[in-house]
Amino acid sequence: MVMSELFGSMVFSDRVMRERLPEDTYKQFKDCCDHDRPLPLDTANVIAGAMKDWAVEKGVTHFTHWFQPMTGLSAEKHDSFITPTEDGGVIMEFSGKELIKGEPDASSFPSGGLRATFEARGYTAWDPTSYAFIKDGTLCIPTAFCSYNGQALDKKTPLLRSMEAVSREGVKLLHLFGRKTKKLISAVGPEQEYFLIDSKAFEKRRDLMYTGRTLFGARPPKGQELEDHYFGAIKPRVAAFMKDLDEELWKLGVLAKTKHNEVAPAQHELAPIYTTVNVATDQNQLTMEIMRKVAAKHGMTCLLHEKPFAGVNGSGKHNNWSLVTNFGHNIFEPGKSPADNAQFLLIVALMIAAVDKHQDLLRISAASAGNDHRLGANEAPPAIVSMYLGDELTGILDAIADGRTYSKRAACEVEIGVHVLPKFAMDSTDRNRTSPLAFTGNKFEFRMLGSAFSIADTNTVLNTIMAEEFRLAAEELSAAKDFNACIKDIIRRIMKAHGRIVFNGNNYSSEWVQEAERRGLLNLPTTVDCLELLDSAENIALFERHGVLTAEEIKSRKDILIENYCKLITIEGNTMLDMAEKDVLPAVTTYEKELAKTVNSMKEAGFAGMPQKNLLRTLNSLYSDAVKAVEKLKAAMAEGKDASDWMSYGRICRDKIIPAMNELRAAADGMELHTAKKYWPFPTYGDLLFSVN
Ligand code: ADP
Ligand code: MG
């Protein structure tokens, strides 16, 4: 199939709708989307009919409301189109009602107390701003998932609300600059990292199967030190996978664009072309799912965990975010005229204020048990939120704040609204790769997210905190007598109060951790530290003011996230115990028995047998460390089970269970290094990382 036919062939896209819908239906549909109005039922009926006909022509028999519950995965429940006829046959039917609203019996999804089991089920509601698509012979309708009282039970609902908020408040501000903007749209391009390993090796590791990461494993002789994998030639088997993946994604309308090898062995990356944030979120969920499926077809397993292997880089997801008007103007683009630049500088300053005030929310949006292993591990930004603007842009803002002349290349006074900005180069040389949130010329790249995350939460936060700053600035500017002076004043105040969040240096250095502490920036190393702050009075007030989340919804989210964290750590602890007691300790015992026999027979043969004896001693000492760690881990896990609530359980995970797991791992990895390969019960790091050839 040629590309023009392939791309989007499985999507009920705008083009398909224009072709297949009666003109007035199409117009009505567009109008409802543009003005965030609900669709009348008769219009929905016509669309549902056209959608079904289109799908049936492609051999589809089922449809599903596709949604993103708080598990962070996507969920679907399939219903067929068939309706019985009186003569004992069937016809294929799909009504507007079925399109708009569904009632999955989804009572097992986490609701954080928002939905008691005796209450009615949650329902799903069509999100017409994200196109329906066909996956595995089923028509998938992107939907939001809510309780009967309309409380959000998913990740899409708050994201859509935040898109409205940032648009509403941003448009108000832009109108003060004389713009005719009708809508401000948040756009995102998520870069996705992942690992590929051979499925045969994967299946021999229960830790990978149950938890997505290795809980044991000594460093292999070769890791990523040569950096020979990064952007290296792609192995044929991986290349075949990537080709298939691209094609599957293109069929689904995902603009998969860039693919390359990453830093760690077996690590790769895929980046799509950016698009509207809710579509990008849906498409990233799909991308992760399709990656797993296509890998399986090629006899490989795709690992999306943030830290599948200790000692080599983990996987992240870079969230490139910008705000674009309905006229296609990106408001983070430095302008060419003085007036444009006043607006640009103000907006960058507002971003600084937003990020400094809400460091906690951005950090929380990237918090998970998996990502805790990655942040601050010299491969990803630290757990401290800061921003990179580059020296020139920072210099300009500082100069405005201090009422100084900005001069670097050419002496140039930056008078807001009077002068054109000096050109600041944003070339690759001054691109800082260590910053958690980097300004990269016309967008902000948030690099804290982990590879397995839905990008919904981060973008909900980015939109909401920016909406709040737009609101405050618009309020002040609309009352100002001298518009330019007021802009300058706002920038000056922001730089004084929030300039501390700007850091252009190396975020991986230990000096930065100390410097950040001096600046009073938050440092939240673990998920538990993060979640304690989620439902603070300020956060509740912010989300409620912009209609993004209610106090109840925030509390329910906190409950779900901490419960999920505890359960994950518990599964990891149990898996470790299982592997230690059933595999590692018995294997080492067997090897020790062999060594002991050797020592004895060497003695009988007249040798001292000392080298073997020393090895036995080393192994036995590690063995007893491991046994102690097993007991410690069991005790810590029992304590966790007895905790009165999930938050206390979480603290026990952080303070006792995880440290005990680390001790057990250290002992086991030590034994691995001293045990003959044929005795070791599962594939080693070398076997896993170099399993695909
Ligand atoms: P890298 O960060 O690896 O250098 P690129 O600069 O090519 O990668 O861009 C990474 C991602 O940023 C891509 O998904 C791209 O589509 C997206 N992107 C580019 N411009 C914008 C923009 N204005 N808004 C949002 N995302 C963007
Ligand atoms: Mg990037």
XYZ file of C-alpha atoms and ligand atoms in Angstrom:
721
model
C 0.000 0.000 0.000
C 1.303 3.445 -0.811
C 1.826 5.821 2.059
C -1.047 8.121 1.114
C -3.446 5.177 1.349
C -1.829 3.672 4.407
C -1.711 6.731 6.618
C -4.828 7.051 8.726
C -6.541 4.188 6.886
C -7.878 2.908 10.210
C -9.068 6.310 11.461
C -12.512 7.843 11.171
C -10.770 11.110 10.508
C -11.910 14.529 9.510
C -11.363 13.598 5.877
C -13.489 10.466 6.175
C -16.200 12.415 7.962
C -16.262 15.082 5.288
C -16.581 12.384 2.649
C -19.195 10.287 4.378
C -21.386 12.621 6.414
C -24.179 14.732 4.959
C -22.916 18.293 4.699
C -25.143 19.750 7.418
C -24.269 16.908 9.828
C -20.571 17.508 9.273
C -20.994 21.255 9.827
C -22.989 20.686 12.992
C -20.358 18.274 14.266
C -17.510 20.737 13.641
C -19.483 23.514 15.227
C -20.119 21.499 18.396
C -16.417 20.579 18.642
C -15.262 24.156 18.107
C -17.558 25.516 20.783
C -17.342 22.591 23.212
C -21.082 21.984 22.879
C -22.786 18.596 23.250
C -23.969 16.964 20.051
C -27.756 16.667 19.463
C -28.894 13.024 19.436
C -30.174 13.038 15.844
C -26.783 14.290 14.639
C -25.059 11.623 16.728
C -27.316 8.989 15.146
C -26.240 10.004 11.655
C -22.554 9.983 12.657
C -22.904 6.597 14.382
C -24.501 5.130 11.248
C -21.729 6.450 9.013
C -19.069 5.277 11.435
C -20.543 1.791 11.553
C -20.846 1.534 7.746
C -17.235 2.650 7.364
C -16.061 0.138 9.971
C -18.154 -2.761 8.635
C -16.683 -2.210 5.156
C -13.317 -2.863 6.797
C -14.532 -6.131 8.294
C -15.268 -4.784 11.752
C -17.944 -6.501 13.857
C -17.428 -4.934 17.296
C -17.125 -1.548 18.883
C -15.702 -0.426 22.193
C -15.632 2.689 24.289
C -11.894 3.109 24.763
C -10.890 4.924 27.953
C -8.009 5.587 30.319
C -8.835 4.668 33.902
C -6.571 5.698 36.761
C -4.467 2.571 36.295
C -2.677 4.622 33.619
C -3.423 1.937 31.024
C -6.174 1.988 28.466
C -9.329 -0.056 28.892
C -11.892 -1.419 26.495
C -14.980 -3.608 26.583
C -16.151 -4.945 23.266
C -19.761 -5.108 22.081
C -20.793 -6.372 18.704
C -22.937 -4.388 16.303
C -25.357 -7.281 15.869
C -29.045 -6.839 16.593
C -31.431 -9.792 16.079
C -34.166 -9.497 13.487
C -37.605 -11.101 13.700
C -36.789 -13.698 11.087
C -33.974 -15.121 13.193
C -31.199 -13.252 11.412
C -29.109 -10.283 12.502
C -28.428 -6.789 11.260
C -25.521 -4.591 12.115
C -26.608 -1.564 14.119
C -24.944 1.235 15.992
C -26.930 4.131 17.422
C -26.033 7.661 18.392
C -26.819 6.759 21.983
C -24.287 3.931 21.898
C -21.756 6.280 20.359
C -22.200 9.057 22.910
C -22.524 7.131 26.119
C -21.574 3.729 27.444
C -22.012 1.955 30.736
C -19.216 -0.527 31.122
C -19.529 -2.694 34.196
C -16.207 -1.292 35.266
C -16.671 -1.377 38.997
C -13.250 -2.924 39.534
C -11.332 0.102 38.312
C -9.855 2.196 41.102
C -12.093 5.099 42.074
C -10.467 6.151 45.332
C -13.779 6.056 47.145
C -15.644 8.126 44.558
C -17.848 5.213 43.719
C -19.016 2.796 46.360
C -19.799 -0.621 44.904
C -23.480 -0.299 45.726
C -23.686 2.809 43.578
C -24.418 2.786 39.896
C -21.574 2.009 37.491
C -19.377 4.620 35.959
C -20.121 5.707 32.433
C -18.072 6.536 29.397
C -18.721 9.607 27.254
C -17.486 10.101 23.697
C -14.689 12.613 23.204
C -15.442 13.816 19.676
C -12.163 15.782 19.570
C -10.179 12.548 19.294
C -10.951 10.423 16.239
C -12.445 6.932 16.419
C -10.166 4.236 15.027
C -10.041 0.525 14.240
C -7.723 -1.664 16.232
C -7.666 -5.477 15.987
C -10.964 -5.540 14.115
C -12.778 -3.380 16.653
C -14.053 0.162 16.269
C -12.563 2.095 19.203
C -14.301 5.247 20.360
C -12.145 7.475 22.566
C -14.138 8.304 25.679
C -13.939 9.948 29.069
C -14.787 7.797 32.101
C -16.862 9.383 34.880
C -18.956 8.445 37.866
C -22.683 8.965 37.713
C -22.286 12.294 39.479
C -19.903 13.368 36.750
C -16.742 12.959 38.822
C -13.669 12.123 36.802
C -12.523 8.515 37.135
C -9.928 8.765 34.407
C -7.026 10.777 33.055
C -8.743 12.254 30.025
C -11.478 14.214 31.791
C -9.191 16.554 33.772
C -6.968 16.925 30.717
C -9.901 18.111 28.603
C -10.975 20.453 31.395
C -7.449 21.881 31.640
C -7.382 22.483 27.880
C -10.525 24.548 28.260
C -9.047 26.435 31.217
C -5.795 27.389 29.521
C -7.674 28.417 26.423
C -10.229 30.500 28.328
C -7.618 32.374 30.391
C -5.021 32.598 27.625
C -7.497 34.082 25.158
C -8.399 36.794 27.704
C -4.753 37.764 27.984
C -4.151 37.698 24.231
C -7.177 39.942 23.676
C -5.465 42.568 25.825
C -2.660 42.488 23.258
C -5.237 43.214 20.586
C -5.289 39.674 19.206
C -8.441 38.137 17.791
C -7.591 34.689 19.161
C -10.613 32.446 19.664
C -8.900 29.421 21.096
C -5.540 28.494 22.574
C -4.608 24.893 22.010
C -1.978 22.977 23.920
C 0.160 20.845 21.655
C 2.532 18.042 22.590
C 5.101 15.787 21.004
C 6.077 12.952 23.373
C 9.403 11.203 22.722
C 9.071 7.588 23.854
C 11.976 5.435 25.044
C 11.789 1.647 25.390
C 13.851 -1.527 25.583
C 13.592 -4.570 23.351
C 14.759 -7.966 24.553
C 14.329 -11.465 23.209
C 11.100 -13.019 24.474
C 12.793 -16.336 25.273
C 15.129 -14.593 27.717
C 12.243 -12.529 29.098
C 10.154 -15.599 29.843
C 12.873 -17.015 32.055
C 12.780 -13.987 34.369
C 9.821 -13.897 36.764
C 10.829 -10.402 37.915
C 10.429 -9.036 34.392
C 7.178 -10.898 33.917
C 5.576 -9.787 37.196
C 7.059 -6.335 37.663
C 8.472 -5.193 34.322
C 11.955 -4.734 35.774
C 14.826 -6.911 36.918
C 15.013 -7.224 40.696
C 18.304 -9.116 40.545
C 21.254 -8.958 38.191
C 24.952 -8.236 38.504
C 26.543 -5.726 36.123
C 27.529 -7.369 32.852
C 31.115 -7.059 31.617
C 29.840 -4.643 28.980
C 27.195 -2.026 29.579
C 26.779 1.380 27.970
C 30.279 2.695 28.723
C 31.416 2.765 25.113
C 28.289 4.675 24.126
C 28.414 2.604 20.972
C 24.684 1.995 20.938
C 23.497 5.612 20.911
C 22.379 6.473 17.379
C 24.247 3.338 16.260
C 23.316 1.218 13.273
C 20.028 -0.536 13.944
C 20.172 -4.339 14.013
C 18.136 -6.052 11.286
C 15.696 -7.640 13.726
C 15.069 -4.318 15.439
C 14.845 -2.538 12.094
C 12.161 -5.005 10.980
C 10.273 -4.311 14.196
C 10.558 -0.536 13.719
C 9.317 -0.746 10.150
C 6.290 -2.776 11.215
C 5.657 -0.469 14.141
C 5.756 2.636 11.952
C 3.279 1.075 9.562
C 0.867 0.037 12.290
C 1.067 3.504 13.841
C 0.633 5.263 10.517
C -2.526 3.224 9.849
C -3.831 4.590 13.137
C -2.971 8.137 12.125
C -0.046 8.409 14.555
C 2.618 10.649 13.027
C 5.567 8.430 13.984
C 8.557 10.339 12.676
C 11.906 9.637 14.316
C 13.425 6.386 15.462
C 16.879 5.641 16.760
C 18.934 3.611 19.194
C 19.324 5.117 22.664
C 22.186 5.165 25.143
C 21.731 1.793 26.868
C 22.190 -1.492 25.007
C 18.788 -2.716 23.740
C 17.285 0.748 24.259
C 15.488 2.683 21.515
C 13.343 5.755 20.998
C 10.381 6.778 18.893
C 9.144 10.347 18.454
C 5.964 11.398 16.688
C 5.225 14.818 15.214
C 3.460 16.920 17.811
C -0.285 17.379 17.853
C -3.144 18.552 20.104
C -2.525 17.332 23.615
C -5.589 15.120 24.031
C -4.943 13.448 20.687
C -1.248 13.118 21.560
C -2.219 11.499 24.861
C -4.527 8.983 23.199
C -1.945 8.292 20.521
C 0.856 7.792 23.022
C -1.293 5.242 24.889
C -1.877 3.504 21.572
C 1.805 3.707 20.662
C 2.816 1.917 23.859
C 0.231 -0.790 23.261
C 1.191 -1.286 19.619
C 4.893 -1.386 20.552
C 4.229 -4.350 22.831
C 2.134 -6.151 20.245
C 4.496 -5.636 17.325
C 7.471 -6.687 19.463
C 5.676 -9.935 20.346
C 5.159 -10.639 16.639
C 8.919 -10.368 16.190
C 9.682 -12.692 19.110
C 10.742 -9.797 21.293
C 9.383 -8.162 24.424
C 9.075 -4.405 24.678
C 9.887 -3.125 28.160
C 8.325 0.213 28.975
C 9.341 0.253 32.644
C 11.390 3.298 33.700
C 14.257 1.224 35.028
C 14.279 -2.330 33.714
C 18.005 -2.711 34.432
C 20.144 -1.275 37.218
C 23.445 0.220 36.127
C 22.388 1.280 32.647
C 20.122 4.160 31.697
C 16.419 3.880 32.293
C 13.688 5.074 29.932
C 11.939 8.404 29.981
C 9.379 10.234 27.970
C 10.123 13.804 26.929
C 7.002 15.931 26.855
C 7.474 18.775 24.340
C 4.719 21.253 25.073
C 3.597 24.497 23.478
C 0.493 26.660 23.195
C -0.828 27.457 19.743
C -3.662 29.825 18.783
C -6.470 28.871 16.429
C -4.549 30.890 13.812
C -1.605 28.549 14.210
C 0.621 30.981 16.083
C 2.769 29.354 18.784
C 2.862 31.854 21.653
C 6.266 30.570 22.831
C 7.770 31.654 19.514
C 9.908 34.779 19.961
C 8.326 37.351 17.679
C 9.734 39.664 15.059
C 8.147 42.935 16.127
C 8.465 44.880 19.398
C 4.828 44.238 20.288
C 5.208 40.507 19.641
C 8.205 40.455 21.899
C 6.514 42.191 24.793
C 3.954 39.421 24.635
C 6.583 36.706 24.298
C 8.679 37.943 27.218
C 5.623 38.307 29.417
C 4.484 34.774 28.603
C 7.910 33.294 29.345
C 7.908 35.187 32.652
C 4.454 33.826 33.441
C 5.769 30.345 32.768
C 8.582 30.998 35.250
C 6.058 32.036 37.887
C 3.845 29.027 37.118
C 6.690 26.533 37.407
C 8.158 28.020 40.575
C 4.807 28.246 42.357
C 3.795 24.732 41.355
C 7.024 22.758 41.448
C 5.227 20.175 43.547
C 2.527 19.514 40.943
C 4.974 19.055 38.094
C 7.077 16.721 40.205
C 4.011 14.777 41.337
C 2.910 14.344 37.720
C 6.115 12.339 37.156
C 5.981 10.325 40.377
C 5.795 6.547 40.287
C 7.562 3.616 41.893
C 9.326 2.978 38.594
C 10.442 6.560 38.018
C 11.832 6.800 41.574
C 14.734 4.652 40.345
C 15.487 6.991 37.504
C 15.186 10.604 38.623
C 18.457 11.872 39.971
C 20.390 8.808 38.913
C 22.750 10.696 36.600
C 20.807 9.805 33.520
C 17.648 11.812 34.085
C 16.930 15.147 35.724
C 17.052 15.165 39.498
C 13.870 15.106 41.560
C 14.212 18.902 41.804
C 12.137 20.931 39.349
C 13.929 23.813 37.649
C 13.861 25.492 34.247
C 16.439 26.082 31.562
C 16.026 29.219 29.469
C 19.522 29.583 28.092
C 21.859 32.427 29.015
C 20.551 34.945 26.534
C 16.876 34.751 27.355
C 17.688 34.665 31.074
C 19.966 37.673 30.564
C 17.237 39.632 28.842
C 14.670 38.896 31.544
C 17.167 39.717 34.291
C 18.057 42.971 32.569
C 14.406 43.956 32.451
C 14.022 43.016 36.096
C 17.024 45.109 37.141
C 16.264 48.007 34.805
C 19.650 47.431 33.187
C 20.821 47.439 29.633
C 21.155 44.019 28.128
C 24.298 43.656 26.165
C 25.968 40.540 24.986
C 26.455 40.400 21.274
C 25.595 43.992 20.546
C 24.733 46.593 23.120
C 21.008 46.561 23.128
C 18.575 48.049 25.524
C 15.519 45.949 25.964
C 12.648 48.314 26.336
C 9.466 46.324 26.476
C 7.196 46.921 23.545
C 9.693 49.271 21.942
C 12.567 47.144 20.776
C 12.876 43.997 18.824
C 14.458 41.227 20.848
C 18.087 40.639 20.160
C 18.319 37.365 18.282
C 19.169 34.627 20.668
C 20.523 31.472 19.226
C 18.940 28.248 20.363
C 21.239 25.951 18.527
C 22.290 22.550 19.682
C 25.433 23.826 21.393
C 23.583 25.682 24.072
C 20.949 23.038 24.519
C 20.975 21.774 28.001
C 20.155 18.077 28.173
C 20.071 17.831 31.959
C 17.253 20.236 32.762
C 13.891 18.879 33.896
C 12.130 21.601 31.907
C 14.044 23.170 29.057
C 13.018 25.984 26.752
C 14.065 24.693 23.348
C 13.439 27.700 21.150
C 9.653 27.659 20.900
C 8.474 24.961 23.286
C 9.126 23.611 26.756
C 10.513 20.110 27.029
C 9.565 18.418 30.305
C 12.013 15.565 30.789
C 11.000 14.133 34.136
C 8.282 11.836 32.848
C 8.937 8.128 32.889
C 8.511 5.916 29.854
C 5.467 4.054 31.162
C 3.470 7.174 32.064
C 0.351 8.496 30.448
C 1.225 12.063 29.460
C -2.216 13.220 30.625
C -1.314 14.303 34.170
C 1.748 16.337 33.248
C -0.137 18.240 30.588
C -3.128 18.745 32.862
C -0.708 20.401 35.286
C 1.099 22.464 32.620
C -2.206 23.757 31.246
C -3.677 24.529 34.645
C -0.702 26.343 36.154
C -0.395 28.418 32.992
C -4.131 29.179 33.036
C -3.693 30.551 36.543
C -0.835 32.877 35.547
C -2.747 34.040 32.459
C -5.666 34.852 34.735
C -3.571 36.862 37.177
C -1.746 38.780 34.452
C -4.919 39.558 32.514
C -6.540 40.861 35.653
C -3.650 43.206 36.331
C -3.105 44.308 32.743
C -6.751 45.045 32.097
C -6.689 47.582 34.948
C -3.327 49.084 33.954
C -2.991 52.686 32.826
C 0.331 52.142 31.048
C 0.236 48.724 29.390
C 3.966 48.404 28.623
C 5.007 49.683 32.035
C 2.689 47.151 33.626
C 4.227 44.294 31.606
C 7.659 45.405 32.683
C 6.517 45.563 36.272
C 5.043 42.058 36.144
C 8.258 40.676 34.632
C 10.332 42.478 37.252
C 8.277 41.107 40.125
C 8.280 37.576 38.726
C 12.046 37.564 38.226
C 12.576 38.757 41.802
C 10.145 36.313 43.387
C 10.491 33.293 41.101
C 13.767 33.720 39.197
C 15.255 31.083 41.514
C 13.566 28.363 39.442
C 15.773 29.221 36.446
C 18.948 27.157 36.344
C 21.055 26.924 33.209
C 23.847 24.742 34.604
C 24.364 21.010 34.961
C 21.397 19.478 36.767
C 23.202 16.153 37.240
C 25.867 17.637 39.507
C 25.809 17.290 43.265
C 26.537 21.027 43.607
C 23.168 21.737 42.067
C 21.386 19.709 44.751
C 23.021 21.916 47.393
C 22.442 25.097 45.421
C 18.773 24.186 44.929
C 18.410 23.685 48.637
C 19.909 27.119 49.240
C 17.410 28.561 46.795
C 14.611 26.882 48.733
C 13.495 24.657 45.861
C 11.571 21.498 46.620
C 13.425 18.216 46.526
C 11.013 15.282 46.573
C 13.045 12.137 45.968
C 10.249 9.571 46.177
C 6.649 9.050 45.159
C 5.605 8.953 48.796
C 7.138 12.404 49.441
C 5.269 13.677 46.391
C 1.875 12.279 47.187
C 1.878 13.750 50.690
C 1.648 17.165 48.970
C -0.919 16.425 46.262
C -4.029 17.512 48.193
C -2.593 20.645 49.800
C -4.986 23.566 50.245
C -3.180 25.529 47.471
C -3.435 22.673 45.000
C -7.108 22.122 45.713
C -7.804 25.848 45.345
C -5.919 25.989 42.027
C -7.666 23.011 40.437
C -11.083 24.036 41.728
C -10.716 27.634 40.521
C -10.126 26.421 36.979
C -12.723 23.659 37.080
C -10.111 20.983 36.430
C -10.495 18.808 39.532
C -12.632 19.066 42.650
C -11.278 18.532 46.165
C -12.985 15.137 46.203
C -11.457 14.134 42.879
C -7.978 15.165 44.029
C -8.294 13.187 47.234
C -9.515 10.157 45.328
C -6.523 10.451 42.990
C -4.143 10.597 45.887
C -5.739 7.481 47.392
C -5.532 5.610 44.108
C -1.920 6.570 43.467
C -0.623 5.670 46.915
C -2.568 2.412 47.008
C -1.187 1.517 43.602
C 2.342 2.363 44.737
C 2.053 0.131 47.814
C 0.654 -2.740 45.786
C 3.442 -2.475 43.238
C 6.166 -2.471 45.866
C 4.473 -5.410 47.572
C 4.441 -7.371 44.326
C 8.130 -6.552 43.855
C 8.918 -7.676 47.407
C 6.992 -10.913 46.969
C 8.646 -11.600 43.630
C 12.075 -11.062 45.157
C 11.338 -13.430 48.006
C 9.994 -15.989 45.593
C 13.051 -15.820 43.348
C 15.478 -15.726 46.261
C 14.026 -18.694 48.095
C 13.078 -20.843 45.135
C 15.892 -20.063 42.712
C 18.870 -18.107 43.966
C 19.491 -19.722 47.366
C 18.933 -23.319 46.141
C 21.220 -22.691 43.133
C 23.990 -21.329 45.320
C 23.561 -24.212 47.758
C 24.080 -26.662 44.901
C 27.188 -24.853 43.762
C 28.512 -24.669 47.319
C 27.988 -28.404 47.714
C 30.025 -28.919 44.556
C 32.764 -26.639 45.865
C 32.823 -28.347 49.275
C 33.166 -31.720 47.579
C 36.037 -30.331 45.509
C 37.795 -28.940 48.591
C 37.557 -32.334 50.287
C 38.779 -34.324 47.315
C 41.640 -31.853 46.753
C 42.691 -32.426 50.331
C 42.517 -36.197 49.838
C 44.656 -35.811 46.752
C 47.242 -33.966 48.803
C 46.425 -30.339 47.817
C 45.410 -27.610 50.203
C 42.369 -26.717 48.107
C 42.647 -23.148 49.364
C 41.390 -21.194 46.323
C 38.191 -23.232 46.272
C 37.875 -22.881 50.003
C 38.208 -19.092 49.789
C 35.538 -18.972 47.134
C 33.297 -21.107 49.308
C 33.892 -18.774 52.218
C 33.019 -15.699 50.141
C 29.879 -17.319 48.788
C 28.792 -18.525 52.165
C 29.204 -15.126 53.713
C 27.060 -13.578 50.945
C 24.615 -16.430 51.408
C 24.140 -15.583 55.040
C 23.749 -11.875 54.123
C 21.033 -12.929 51.704
C 19.260 -15.048 54.307
C 19.342 -12.129 56.742
C 17.990 -9.778 54.090
C 15.201 -12.256 53.310
C 14.156 -12.216 56.953
C 14.380 -8.436 57.078
C 12.288 -8.081 53.941
C 9.653 -10.472 55.278
C 9.435 -8.517 58.541
C 9.166 -5.185 56.682
C 6.443 -6.557 54.429
C 4.502 -7.889 57.410
C 4.735 -4.458 58.989
C 3.411 -2.895 55.789
C 0.418 -5.246 55.751
C -0.434 -4.148 59.295
C -0.334 -0.437 58.456
C -3.504 1.445 59.324
C -3.784 3.267 55.991
C -2.143 3.358 52.556
C -0.064 6.454 53.269
C 1.543 4.794 56.307
C 1.997 1.649 54.226
C 3.715 3.827 51.618
C 6.139 5.210 54.179
C 6.990 1.646 55.263
C 7.629 0.775 51.601
C 9.968 3.740 51.247
C 11.768 3.395 54.575
C 11.871 -0.371 55.167
C 10.717 -2.588 52.321
C 12.769 -0.951 49.548
C 15.983 -0.788 51.655
C 15.557 -4.479 52.551
C 15.045 -5.280 48.862
C 18.254 -3.422 48.066
C 20.158 -5.464 50.656
C 18.823 -8.717 49.305
C 19.734 -7.682 45.798
C 23.275 -6.713 46.777
C 23.869 -10.118 48.369
C 22.330 -12.011 45.449
C 24.217 -10.026 42.810
C 27.411 -10.693 44.740
C 26.673 -14.422 44.678
C 25.935 -14.254 40.951
C 29.425 -12.899 40.317
C 30.941 -15.863 42.169
C 28.740 -18.671 40.903
C 29.492 -20.756 37.834
C 27.187 -19.799 34.986
C 25.600 -23.229 34.598
C 24.316 -23.063 38.173
C 22.746 -19.600 37.874
C 18.970 -20.064 37.669
C 18.013 -17.334 35.184
C 19.451 -15.278 32.291
C 22.004 -12.690 33.382
C 22.147 -9.017 32.434
C 24.487 -9.854 29.579
C 22.041 -12.481 28.297
C 19.167 -9.996 28.470
C 20.797 -6.817 27.193
C 22.489 -8.489 24.276
C 19.705 -10.974 23.524
C 18.592 -9.380 20.263
C 20.939 -9.827 17.367
P 14.949 16.284 20.408
O 14.394 16.842 21.665
O 15.333 14.829 20.553
O 16.010 17.122 19.792
P 13.052 17.357 18.425
O 13.534 18.710 18.701
O 13.086 16.870 17.040
O 13.759 16.236 19.341
O 11.542 17.315 18.884
C 11.051 16.415 19.766
C 9.544 16.459 19.751
O 9.093 17.808 19.910
C 8.879 15.941 18.486
O 7.817 15.106 18.876
C 8.370 17.203 17.834
O 7.231 16.982 17.011
C 8.009 18.021 19.046
N 7.835 19.451 18.760
C 8.495 20.214 17.867
N 8.007 21.472 17.876
C 7.006 21.505 18.799
C 6.106 22.501 19.266
N 6.126 23.738 18.795
N 5.226 22.146 20.227
C 5.194 20.907 20.718
N 6.009 19.938 20.321
C 6.902 20.223 19.369
Mg 14.117 15.582 23.517
